[in-house]
Amino acid sequence: MNGSRLPTAEFEAEDVARGPDVDEAGSSGTDDADTLHILSEQGELGSTLTARVGGEVVDFSPYVRADDAEHLRSLYSDMYLIRRFDQESTALQRQGQLALWVPLTGQEGAQIGSGRALQPQDYAFPTYREHGVALTRGVEPADLLRLFRGVTNGGWDPREHNFHLYTLVLAAQCLHAVGYAMGLQRDQLADPSLPPAASIAYFGDGASSEGDVHESMVFAASFKAPVVFFCQNNQWAISVPSTVQTRVPLAQRAAGYGFPGIRVDGNDVVAVEAVTRWALEHARSGEGPVLIEAYTYRMSAHTTADDPTKYRLSEDERQWRARDPLLRLDTHLRSTGQADDAFFEDLDARARAMTTGLREAVLSMRVPDLEDRFASVYADPHPLVQEELAFFREYQAGFADDGQVS
Amino acid sequence: MNGSRLPTAEFEAEDVARGPDVDEAGSSGTDDADTLHILSEQGELGSTLTARVGGEVVDFSPYVRADDAEHLRSLYSDMYLIRRFDQESTALQRQGQLALWVPLTGQEGAQIGSGRALQPQDYAFPTYREHGVALTRGVEPADLLRLFRGVTNGGWDPREHNFHLYTLVLAAQCLHAVGYAMGLQRDQLADPSLPPAASIAYFGDGASSEGDVHESMVFAASFKAPVVFFCQNNQWAISVPSTVQTRVPLAQRAAGYGFPGIRVDGNDVVAVEAVTRWALEHARSGEGPVLIEAYTYRMSAHTTADDPTKYRLSEDERQWRARDPLLRLDTHLRSTGQADDAFFEDLDARARAMTTGLREAVLSMRVPDLEDRFASVYADPHPLVQEELAFFREYQAGFADDGQVS
Amino acid sequence: MPTMTIAKALNEGLRAVLDGDPATLLMGEDIGELGGVYRVTEGLKRDFGALRVVDTPLGESGIIGTAIGLALRGYRPVCEIQFDGFVFPGFNQITTQLAKLRTRSDGMLSAPVVIRIPYGGGIGSIEHHSESPEALFAHTAGLRIITPSNPQDAYWMIQQAVTSQDPVIVFEPKRRYWLKGEVDTSTPVSDPFSAHTLRAGTDATVVAYGPLVPVALAAANAAEADGRSIEVIDLRSISPIDFDTVTASVLRTGRLVVAHEAPTFGGIGGEIAARISERAFLSLEAPVIRVGGFHMPYPVARVEEHYLPDIDRILEALDRAFAY
Amino acid sequence: MPTMTIAKALNEGLRAVLDGDPATLLMGEDIGELGGVYRVTEGLKRDFGALRVVDTPLGESGIIGTAIGLALRGYRPVCEIQFDGFVFPGFNQITTQLAKLRTRSDGMLSAPVVIRIPYGGGIGSIEHHSESPEALFAHTAGLRIITPSNPQDAYWMIQQAVTSQDPVIVFEPKRRYWLKGEVDTSTPVSDPFSAHTLRAGTDATVVAYGPLVPVALAAANAAEADGRSIEVIDLRSISPIDFDTVTASVLRTGRLVVAHEAPTFGGIGGEIAARISERAFLSLEAPVIRVGGFHMPYPVARVEEHYLPDIDRILEALDRAFAY
Ligand SMILES: Cc1ncc(C[n+]2csc(CCOP(=O)(O)OP(=O)(O)O)c2C)c(N)n1
Ligand SMILES: Cc1ncc(C[n+]2csc(CCOP(=O)(O)OP(=O)(O)O)c2C)c(N)n1
Ligand SMILES: [Mg+2]
Ligand SMILES: [Mg+2]
């Protein structure tokens, strides 16, 4: 089993095979002046509302909404609701009602924080895990399940919510977000009375390695497009740790393109919201793109088809449970008396109401005919599609006669 | 001609359309502490042999070979020879002997400086313009013309010179260089007695925007591959200035991947050689990749098919003539008495000797048969190729009978 | 009627769409200041400005991907890919994103992006500058692919591509850019997705498109001298293919030769041969004969003349068809 | 002889090449610790180490491009692309670099890279996980493309792919990963670029490959009940195609049905139909009938059963062939 050419397992060169010498600033990566964190794991609000962005120190206090109890409760509510939805969806998948489910548990802080920072005229381009952002954009939760039920590749009208469809080819949506932002720019120039707007591109630590992320950043920087790149570094791309994609914080990529990049504690919904509000304002005001790296953790499996015990330590998972984005806001709200039991009970009731009909909603989702699919390939009539549709109808009809197939 | 939606030419938004607000450090980009420059435009050797790389100041003096007169003369000779070759090739193209020529004039400092820094065991991956590097790798100059004569897509045996074939699809070769470096790494581990080696990937400012450059850097950083990325920023990608690709020096990209990046005055052959020797040593010794941006200028057209007067100012061209990489070393050698007229006359004679046979060499290049091409598609026998070759032979034979075609 | 080259007709067509619809914009490498390496966009940046004629950074995926985003915002981007051989970095965005957007959204969204690609050989150029990759796009549903062969078609088809609600790839026969012809700028040509019968004939049909159309016509003329009456069809659209026109012709002539520069194996000629063999099975006097490139990377310039289908190759194919 | 699944046979085949040739290495996304999303590389990182079973960063162009570099240095990389629909970011490196390296160097260099791609539908999955893009690679000269349909072929063909001096794409029929069969680990199967006749017949020939081979066999059995004797050929190699075997069969049977999951339009079935129509023109009793996907993006899971060619679709095609 040993050859002349290549070392085998016994003769392992950790460095080449990528060892532990990763230059990440601390394993949590959230302990330095380049990272914004406001709400601590203990549920306490920090007093430093600044962080270094590139060479400069930015004061995020105008963007922090921590003194608005109502607002904090609503952030908590969103996180809570989407986690419950996530759990329910996972259960539906286990029951065989969904082909697959992509859980977001652990990433509620990053998603609700950034989603709530958006204004109606902004436009979001999600990956396939942004259920939390979807909630903030008013997408009907059940609609998120259509894709995973296998009845559509879409599920909602993006134009109604300014929330694009899920994109499964990693990083592809980043370019769409930049192009959309270039369109916003042009609209604004043609009609300065339009409210300034930006787009936001979500992607993961794994996707960050794809060429499309690079080209998005090059184009965005070149055209000063009003786009925010929002990377959820949940530390895993299926089974591969983010240290394989990069040895330094992903936020540092931005400086290479000449725009600001900042890492934020992704489990701190207050900080995420603040930094995203700042970034969107930067983009909307014509200052160009911003990269945000939300440092977080995928608390669940990659998808319901995945088994994380194959590649990560339960000890790690345990540690990150203590950093749960919901937990710390819960603690904060309770300890400061901003929320009482009634609030949590009421929220629980809302969550139950939201998830109750879900199973029925899924069961009653219209299963399309293959015939429907022929209709959406082209906008204009297309002879080949028409011919194949005619064949298909005739073919199906043949079975109807035989009584074999409906 | 004016619409409701988009502003027209009169209503130009310079910022969006990319105006002059580029954050480049000075238009020459070579005036700051992040740039290494040693031999000035006036032909004087500077005394600071340091430059900032990332946060740290690196002392390049161990890599500078400015006190070796023999060496400086040989650098000059190489630059001179390849420029003369370039001029002759341009002439050959004008005479219709080449389909196209890609001139390197202006980039001799970057190419000879980096090429001479390579050791025999290193392996270079060029673009299509690295005639100077080819010279340093011992490629027969006439062989560089085969591609442009249209008789091959190659022209030399890369394994003989550790100099890969020209690659025309921008940026593609960067990944090959990284993979090759991964191979070097494995060889070294299997046989530590091998001399440490690195690969070097050449690419341009235009190509830097391609996704493949990004993926190369991600892979190289991840595997700590012994590869040097050598970007010749000659400020133009055909007609598009490098400020469209980036608003900040390209060298800054490296920090985003966690490896050193440095800008060097590309028209300063002494500095380029030093910085490349440093970078190669860094790579060979297991420290991982380095990015070098050689800031230079394409003094000629993109190719002989190009007309730069369409897109750039003759004033710019004039300014850059003063920064000619040959001129400054010429001045230095003469003013310090390290080279006399005899040297320059002798060099001129060598150049004449080198270019004299060129036209004949080109004229006598064997024009391949289409039949030859059938032989190199696959290594192993392939029925379709055999069938088509048989058809082609029979078809050609038919004409021979008719006396129509040879 | 003005006479102009294909390149000029495309330029005028693009000018017309920029003029007519403020949502249109052109994007690509070197299309602005330089006017494109083939000068197809010459003068347009000057007249419409840098916001509508955009010199992009150098990345094909970036060009197509941002064009999709612009289209989602209501714009109509016309992208130029500099050469056939350089479309591949953008292949993913075209194949997985652009082509599928409509289906993915159950018909709610569309991205009517136009992609212009100069294609084909015969220009004595270097590697990657002479390819014919149309079959690699035709297999993907959701795209439309057209290729004008003359100035009149060029002028109108580029405009029709921009008007289409679907994404359209326009393959421009680069070695015919300087081919001149009359252009009627007042009456649009018929449906760009239909084939045109350029020459009537009774003994055999030759189907060609793009750069080979003049070759097919010349071959038909040469065959006439031998007493053979050849019908020549300019396919014009590669996806969809106007099989009705081709079938009707073959039902009359009984013989079909299909010619393209792309390699025969896996080329679009196979699709035509297969479908016509099915539709006209009982009328075919001979198998459909394909004339195309060989199964090899496009060869170096000095041998391309032996590679490219020419009049003789088409005549030889006709001979084979008549041998049955 | 041991019995194993196709996935296990591939795993054992990869183990054999890693064992036998120190220049081989595997690279891809999630192939190490996890053993691949289909567990085809399970246990190999444990046994051969992270230098030979490499979890790469997430970039398909990066995987193929660095594999080419490794091959230039004398290594034999076997790349895994996670799903058919995710090969496209690597399309440029495959099409313009990998396929052409040999020709570009006038035969001096070769890059015997192997690319494994799980492909095809029928697994109830989401978008991009059920595609059959083989025709998009077959058109490009310089590549070889094979697709095993059973454990025995899987075990040997993956090894033969690694031994080939040419780049080889191995399309693995993912919905058959769990198909079991006996594997003779001592005697290699014959030339992986040849077709195998799996069932003799006299009235018509059915050609299929990969996931549709069991479907074609089942259809042939069903047709037998109707008194029709159907020959079934497993194509095994998509580039080159073993036209000799197919032609010989059709010359005897006079009828041909070609089935694949990929859309019919522009699919490899067109190439087979065109070439067999030419080679067996006078023996064909009916046109070649193709059974394939419709011209649409692969549909959502809930309707895929109506999209995928099944026994009935093949029988219907045979009916059409027998109707002549
Ligand atoms: C281009 C492409 N390659 C591979 C895949 C398969 N794949 C799906 S998700 C995934 C991991 C993505 O990781 P990351 O970007 O960190 O996002 P996360 O899933 O953690 O949210 C992979 C490899 C894909 N969808 N697209
Ligand atoms: C992928 C790809 N796209 C487009 C081209 C066409 N092209 C050839 S050279 C060039 C400009 C390259 O500029 P740069 O990288 O700065 O290198 P330089 O020519 O200045 O040396 C372009 C656009 C190409 N060769 N490859
Ligand atoms: Mg992740
Ligand atoms: Mg340049």
mmCIF file of C-alpha atoms in Angstrom, chain D residues 54-308:
data_model
loop_
_atom_site.group_PDB
_atom_site.id
_atom_site.type_symbol
_atom_site.label_atom_id
_atom_site.label_comp_id
_atom_site.label_asym_id
_atom_site.label_seq_id
_atom_site.Cartn_x
_atom_site.Cartn_y
_atom_site.Cartn_z
ATOM 1 C CA VAL D 54 -8.170 15.404 -0.736
ATOM 2 C CA ASP D 55 -11.090 17.459 0.545
ATOM 3 C CA THR D 56 -10.660 20.481 -1.673
ATOM 4 C CA PRO D 57 -11.969 23.988 -1.231
ATOM 5 C CA LEU D 58 -15.371 24.427 -2.795
ATOM 6 C CA GLY D 59 -14.715 25.250 -6.431
ATOM 7 C CA GLU D 60 -15.213 22.980 -9.410
ATOM 8 C CA SER D 61 -12.971 24.983 -11.705
ATOM 9 C CA GLY D 62 -10.359 24.788 -8.980
ATOM 10 C CA ILE D 63 -10.719 21.036 -8.725
ATOM 11 C CA ILE D 64 -10.354 20.374 -12.452
ATOM 12 C CA GLY D 65 -7.720 23.062 -12.978
ATOM 13 C CA THR D 66 -5.459 21.897 -10.184
ATOM 14 C CA ALA D 67 -5.976 18.303 -11.281
ATOM 15 C CA ILE D 68 -4.571 19.276 -14.683
ATOM 16 C CA GLY D 69 -1.545 20.772 -12.949
ATOM 17 C CA LEU D 70 -1.077 17.664 -10.863
ATOM 18 C CA ALA D 71 -1.309 15.538 -13.994
ATOM 19 C CA LEU D 72 1.370 17.674 -15.638
ATOM 20 C CA ARG D 73 3.579 16.794 -12.688
ATOM 21 C CA GLY D 74 2.939 13.075 -13.229
ATOM 22 C CA TYR D 75 0.038 12.481 -10.895
ATOM 23 C CA ARG D 76 -3.230 10.797 -11.764
ATOM 24 C CA PRO D 77 -6.016 12.736 -10.136
ATOM 25 C CA VAL D 78 -9.517 11.339 -9.920
ATOM 26 C CA CYS D 79 -11.897 14.230 -9.347
ATOM 27 C CA GLU D 80 -15.366 13.903 -7.942
ATOM 28 C CA ILE D 81 -18.012 16.384 -8.983
ATOM 29 C CA GLN D 82 -20.694 16.228 -6.328
ATOM 30 C CA PHE D 83 -23.687 16.258 -8.670
ATOM 31 C CA ASP D 84 -24.275 16.461 -12.428
ATOM 32 C CA GLY D 85 -25.728 19.948 -12.146
ATOM 33 C CA PHE D 86 -22.598 21.313 -10.486
ATOM 34 C CA VAL D 87 -20.076 20.437 -13.147
ATOM 35 C CA PHE D 88 -20.647 23.663 -15.037
ATOM 36 C CA PRO D 89 -18.368 25.955 -13.056
ATOM 37 C CA GLY D 90 -15.667 23.490 -14.154
ATOM 38 C CA PHE D 91 -16.820 23.369 -17.773
ATOM 39 C CA ASN D 92 -14.226 25.812 -19.023
ATOM 40 C CA GLN D 93 -11.293 23.897 -17.584
ATOM 41 C CA ILE D 94 -12.666 20.639 -18.982
ATOM 42 C CA THR D 95 -13.524 21.932 -22.437
ATOM 43 C CA THR D 96 -10.763 24.392 -23.221
ATOM 44 C CA GLN D 97 -7.913 22.977 -21.147
ATOM 45 C CA LEU D 98 -8.244 19.323 -20.233
ATOM 46 C CA ALA D 99 -9.634 18.173 -23.567
ATOM 47 C CA LYS D 100 -7.129 20.100 -25.648
ATOM 48 C CA LEU D 101 -3.877 19.709 -23.794
ATOM 49 C CA ARG D 102 -2.703 16.835 -25.902
ATOM 50 C CA THR D 103 -3.445 18.486 -29.224
ATOM 51 C CA ARG D 104 -2.096 21.812 -28.027
ATOM 52 C CA SER D 105 1.227 20.182 -27.277
ATOM 53 C CA ASP D 106 1.283 18.193 -30.517
ATOM 54 C CA GLY D 107 1.035 15.038 -28.468
ATOM 55 C CA MET D 108 3.882 15.859 -26.115
ATOM 56 C CA LEU D 109 1.779 16.279 -23.002
ATOM 57 C CA SER D 110 -1.219 14.505 -21.671
ATOM 58 C CA ALA D 111 -3.431 15.030 -18.683
ATOM 59 C CA PRO D 112 -4.960 11.684 -17.824
ATOM 60 C CA VAL D 113 -7.392 13.199 -15.348
ATOM 61 C CA VAL D 114 -10.495 11.225 -14.426
ATOM 62 C CA ILE D 115 -13.695 13.053 -13.555
ATOM 63 C CA ARG D 116 -16.420 11.150 -11.770
ATOM 64 C CA ILE D 117 -19.921 12.579 -12.041
ATOM 65 C CA PRO D 118 -22.994 11.006 -10.419
ATOM 66 C CA TYR D 119 -25.748 11.673 -12.935
ATOM 67 C CA GLY D 120 -29.352 11.138 -13.848
ATOM 68 C CA GLY D 121 -32.686 11.420 -12.118
ATOM 69 C CA GLY D 122 -35.166 9.248 -10.334
ATOM 70 C CA ILE D 123 -33.988 10.048 -6.832
ATOM 71 C CA GLY D 124 -36.717 12.513 -5.915
ATOM 72 C CA SER D 125 -34.238 15.291 -5.424
ATOM 73 C CA ILE D 126 -34.217 19.022 -5.931
ATOM 74 C CA GLU D 127 -33.020 21.075 -8.872
ATOM 75 C CA HIS D 128 -29.547 20.390 -10.390
ATOM 76 C CA HIS D 129 -29.358 16.929 -8.797
ATOM 77 C CA SER D 130 -30.906 14.844 -11.555
ATOM 78 C CA GLU D 131 -29.376 15.916 -14.837
ATOM 79 C CA SER D 132 -27.762 14.040 -17.695
ATOM 80 C CA PRO D 133 -25.325 16.422 -19.358
ATOM 81 C CA GLU D 134 -23.211 13.822 -21.159
ATOM 82 C CA ALA D 135 -23.881 15.230 -24.630
ATOM 83 C CA LEU D 136 -22.312 18.523 -23.564
ATOM 84 C CA PHE D 137 -19.016 16.714 -23.125
ATOM 85 C CA ALA D 138 -19.270 14.188 -25.949
ATOM 86 C CA HIS D 139 -19.141 16.922 -28.595
ATOM 87 C CA THR D 140 -15.688 17.959 -27.392
ATOM 88 C CA ALA D 141 -12.823 16.005 -28.895
ATOM 89 C CA GLY D 142 -10.070 14.915 -26.574
ATOM 90 C CA LEU D 143 -12.354 13.584 -23.861
ATOM 91 C CA ARG D 144 -13.523 10.031 -23.351
ATOM 92 C CA ILE D 145 -16.811 9.356 -21.637
ATOM 93 C CA ILE D 146 -17.942 6.111 -20.099
ATOM 94 C CA THR D 147 -20.834 5.082 -17.919
ATOM 95 C CA PRO D 148 -21.026 1.739 -16.141
ATOM 96 C CA SER D 149 -24.445 0.221 -15.536
ATOM 97 C CA ASN D 150 -23.604 -2.607 -13.145
ATOM 98 C CA PRO D 151 -21.182 -3.395 -10.330
ATOM 99 C CA GLN D 152 -18.856 -5.492 -12.452
ATOM 100 C CA ASP D 153 -18.402 -2.707 -14.987
ATOM 101 C CA ALA D 154 -18.186 -0.122 -12.222
ATOM 102 C CA TYR D 155 -15.371 -1.955 -10.511
ATOM 103 C CA TRP D 156 -13.309 -2.328 -13.652
ATOM 104 C CA MET D 157 -14.229 0.693 -15.708
ATOM 105 C CA ILE D 158 -13.210 3.126 -12.991
ATOM 106 C CA GLN D 159 -9.815 1.445 -12.885
ATOM 107 C CA GLN D 160 -9.527 1.424 -16.655
ATOM 108 C CA ALA D 161 -10.410 5.113 -16.686
ATOM 109 C CA VAL D 162 -7.505 5.807 -14.372
ATOM 110 C CA THR D 163 -5.159 3.751 -16.528
ATOM 111 C CA SER D 164 -6.179 5.481 -19.753
ATOM 112 C CA GLN D 165 -3.664 7.970 -21.091
ATOM 113 C CA ASP D 166 -6.546 10.229 -22.059
ATOM 114 C CA PRO D 167 -8.849 12.240 -19.817
ATOM 115 C CA VAL D 168 -11.957 10.234 -19.002
ATOM 116 C CA ILE D 169 -15.276 11.354 -17.596
ATOM 117 C CA VAL D 170 -17.083 8.611 -15.724
ATOM 118 C CA PHE D 171 -20.790 9.239 -15.489
ATOM 119 C CA GLU D 172 -22.095 7.195 -12.584
ATOM 120 C CA PRO D 173 -25.807 6.342 -12.640
ATOM 121 C CA LYS D 174 -26.645 7.624 -9.199
ATOM 122 C CA ARG D 175 -30.037 6.031 -8.837
ATOM 123 C CA ARG D 176 -28.354 2.677 -9.436
ATOM 124 C CA TYR D 177 -25.648 3.159 -6.804
ATOM 125 C CA TRP D 178 -27.442 0.598 -4.664
ATOM 126 C CA LEU D 179 -27.951 -1.905 -7.468
ATOM 127 C CA LYS D 180 -26.255 -5.133 -6.478
ATOM 128 C CA GLY D 181 -24.416 -7.644 -8.582
ATOM 129 C CA GLU D 182 -21.567 -10.081 -8.635
ATOM 130 C CA VAL D 183 -18.112 -8.717 -9.243
ATOM 131 C CA ASP D 184 -15.308 -10.821 -10.592
ATOM 132 C CA THR D 185 -12.342 -8.999 -9.132
ATOM 133 C CA SER D 186 -9.779 -11.146 -10.903
ATOM 134 C CA THR D 187 -10.600 -10.740 -14.592
ATOM 135 C CA PRO D 188 -10.991 -7.237 -16.007
ATOM 136 C CA VAL D 189 -13.944 -6.528 -18.248
ATOM 137 C CA SER D 190 -13.124 -5.951 -21.890
ATOM 138 C CA ASP D 191 -12.288 -2.564 -23.403
ATOM 139 C CA PRO D 192 -14.305 0.050 -21.490
ATOM 140 C CA PHE D 193 -14.888 1.935 -24.728
ATOM 141 C CA SER D 194 -16.863 -0.897 -26.281
ATOM 142 C CA ALA D 195 -20.567 -1.678 -26.102
ATOM 143 C CA HIS D 196 -21.915 -4.888 -24.615
ATOM 144 C CA THR D 197 -24.806 -6.817 -26.028
ATOM 145 C CA LEU D 198 -26.726 -7.853 -22.939
ATOM 146 C CA ARG D 199 -29.562 -9.679 -24.606
ATOM 147 C CA ALA D 200 -29.770 -11.169 -28.051
ATOM 148 C CA GLY D 201 -32.788 -10.500 -30.227
ATOM 149 C CA THR D 202 -33.873 -10.586 -33.829
ATOM 150 C CA ASP D 203 -36.683 -8.062 -34.325
ATOM 151 C CA ALA D 204 -35.319 -4.784 -33.007
ATOM 152 C CA THR D 205 -32.388 -3.356 -31.122
ATOM 153 C CA VAL D 206 -32.616 -1.158 -28.061
ATOM 154 C CA VAL D 207 -29.541 0.870 -27.127
ATOM 155 C CA ALA D 208 -29.334 2.321 -23.639
ATOM 156 C CA TYR D 209 -26.678 3.216 -21.119
ATOM 157 C CA GLY D 210 -26.198 3.944 -17.459
ATOM 158 C CA PRO D 211 -29.418 4.172 -15.463
ATOM 159 C CA LEU D 212 -31.656 3.084 -18.339
ATOM 160 C CA VAL D 213 -29.997 -0.265 -18.944
ATOM 161 C CA PRO D 214 -32.216 -2.133 -16.475
ATOM 162 C CA VAL D 215 -35.226 -0.326 -17.961
ATOM 163 C CA ALA D 216 -34.279 -1.392 -21.474
ATOM 164 C CA LEU D 217 -33.851 -4.994 -20.352
ATOM 165 C CA ALA D 218 -37.204 -4.950 -18.612
ATOM 166 C CA ALA D 219 -38.835 -3.499 -21.705
ATOM 167 C CA ALA D 220 -37.275 -6.222 -23.820
ATOM 168 C CA ASN D 221 -38.665 -8.846 -21.464
ATOM 169 C CA ALA D 222 -42.096 -7.269 -21.629
ATOM 170 C CA ALA D 223 -41.928 -7.172 -25.425
ATOM 171 C CA GLU D 224 -41.034 -10.838 -25.466
ATOM 172 C CA ALA D 225 -44.416 -11.551 -23.937
ATOM 173 C CA ASP D 226 -45.877 -9.889 -27.043
ATOM 174 C CA GLY D 227 -43.779 -12.158 -29.205
ATOM 175 C CA ARG D 228 -41.117 -9.636 -30.088
ATOM 176 C CA SER D 229 -37.465 -10.547 -29.834
ATOM 177 C CA ILE D 230 -35.476 -7.512 -28.742
ATOM 178 C CA GLU D 231 -31.718 -7.164 -28.662
ATOM 179 C CA VAL D 232 -30.427 -4.906 -25.886
ATOM 180 C CA ILE D 233 -27.098 -3.158 -26.070
ATOM 181 C CA ASP D 234 -25.471 -1.417 -23.136
ATOM 182 C CA LEU D 235 -23.514 1.354 -24.818
ATOM 183 C CA ARG D 236 -21.076 1.732 -21.889
ATOM 184 C CA SER D 237 -19.012 4.302 -23.774
ATOM 185 C CA ILE D 238 -20.509 7.567 -24.974
ATOM 186 C CA SER D 239 -17.290 8.855 -26.473
ATOM 187 C CA PRO D 240 -16.161 7.076 -28.465
ATOM 188 C CA ILE D 241 -19.315 5.179 -29.339
ATOM 189 C CA ASP D 242 -18.911 1.584 -30.417
ATOM 190 C CA PHE D 243 -20.830 2.019 -33.656
ATOM 191 C CA ASP D 244 -19.566 -1.303 -34.975
ATOM 192 C CA THR D 245 -21.471 -3.264 -32.375
ATOM 193 C CA VAL D 246 -24.617 -1.205 -32.818
ATOM 194 C CA THR D 247 -24.455 -1.328 -36.611
ATOM 195 C CA ALA D 248 -23.937 -5.055 -36.676
ATOM 196 C CA SER D 249 -26.995 -5.502 -34.503
ATOM 197 C CA VAL D 250 -29.201 -3.194 -36.548
ATOM 198 C CA LEU D 251 -28.116 -4.800 -39.789
ATOM 199 C CA ARG D 252 -29.659 -7.959 -38.354
ATOM 200 C CA THR D 253 -32.714 -6.568 -36.609
ATOM 201 C CA GLY D 254 -33.602 -3.679 -38.942
ATOM 202 C CA ARG D 255 -34.990 -1.538 -36.147
ATOM 203 C CA LEU D 256 -33.401 0.647 -33.519
ATOM 204 C CA VAL D 257 -34.651 2.441 -30.446
ATOM 205 C CA VAL D 258 -32.185 4.599 -28.504
ATOM 206 C CA ALA D 259 -33.038 5.611 -24.957
ATOM 207 C CA HIS D 260 -31.446 8.065 -22.592
ATOM 208 C CA GLU D 261 -32.598 10.307 -19.773
ATOM 209 C CA ALA D 262 -31.076 13.430 -21.299
ATOM 210 C CA PRO D 263 -33.392 15.578 -23.393
ATOM 211 C CA THR D 264 -33.826 14.177 -26.875
ATOM 212 C CA PHE D 265 -33.118 17.436 -28.656
ATOM 213 C CA GLY D 266 -29.392 17.704 -29.121
ATOM 214 C CA GLY D 267 -28.825 14.547 -27.105
ATOM 215 C CA ILE D 268 -26.396 11.799 -27.966
ATOM 216 C CA GLY D 269 -29.306 9.757 -29.339
ATOM 217 C CA GLY D 270 -29.306 12.073 -32.349
ATOM 218 C CA GLU D 271 -25.730 11.155 -33.099
ATOM 219 C CA ILE D 272 -26.533 7.469 -32.851
ATOM 220 C CA ALA D 273 -29.638 7.818 -34.987
ATOM 221 C CA ALA D 274 -27.798 9.818 -37.623
ATOM 222 C CA ARG D 275 -24.839 7.500 -37.861
ATOM 223 C CA ILE D 276 -26.797 4.262 -37.791
ATOM 224 C CA SER D 277 -29.229 5.650 -40.352
ATOM 225 C CA GLU D 278 -26.236 6.224 -42.569
ATOM 226 C CA ARG D 279 -24.475 2.948 -41.901
ATOM 227 C CA ALA D 280 -27.548 0.737 -42.057
ATOM 228 C CA PHE D 281 -29.718 2.788 -44.395
ATOM 229 C CA LEU D 282 -30.758 -0.028 -46.624
ATOM 230 C CA SER D 283 -31.425 -2.408 -43.745
ATOM 231 C CA LEU D 284 -33.592 -0.130 -41.675
ATOM 232 C CA GLU D 285 -37.265 -1.085 -41.708
ATOM 233 C CA ALA D 286 -38.178 1.950 -39.676
ATOM 234 C CA PRO D 287 -36.537 5.197 -38.677
ATOM 235 C CA VAL D 288 -34.457 5.134 -35.545
ATOM 236 C CA ILE D 289 -36.761 6.095 -32.708
ATOM 237 C CA ARG D 290 -35.380 8.073 -29.826
ATOM 238 C CA VAL D 291 -36.696 7.977 -26.287
ATOM 239 C CA GLY D 292 -35.431 10.719 -24.046
ATOM 240 C CA GLY D 293 -36.202 13.625 -21.827
ATOM 241 C CA PHE D 294 -38.353 16.466 -23.027
ATOM 242 C CA HIS D 295 -36.986 19.858 -23.989
ATOM 243 C CA MET D 296 -37.293 21.399 -20.539
ATOM 244 C CA PRO D 297 -35.133 21.722 -17.469
ATOM 245 C CA TYR D 298 -35.296 18.509 -15.486
ATOM 246 C CA PRO D 299 -38.687 18.742 -13.793
ATOM 247 C CA VAL D 300 -39.487 18.845 -10.101
ATOM 248 C CA ALA D 301 -39.425 15.583 -8.184
ATOM 249 C CA ARG D 302 -43.178 15.085 -8.036
ATOM 250 C CA VAL D 303 -43.467 14.786 -11.792
ATOM 251 C CA GLU D 304 -40.190 13.168 -12.703
ATOM 252 C CA GLU D 305 -41.755 9.750 -13.107
ATOM 253 C CA HIS D 306 -43.687 11.103 -16.080
ATOM 254 C CA TYR D 307 -40.556 12.644 -17.508
ATOM 255 C CA LEU D 308 -38.117 9.789 -17.182
#
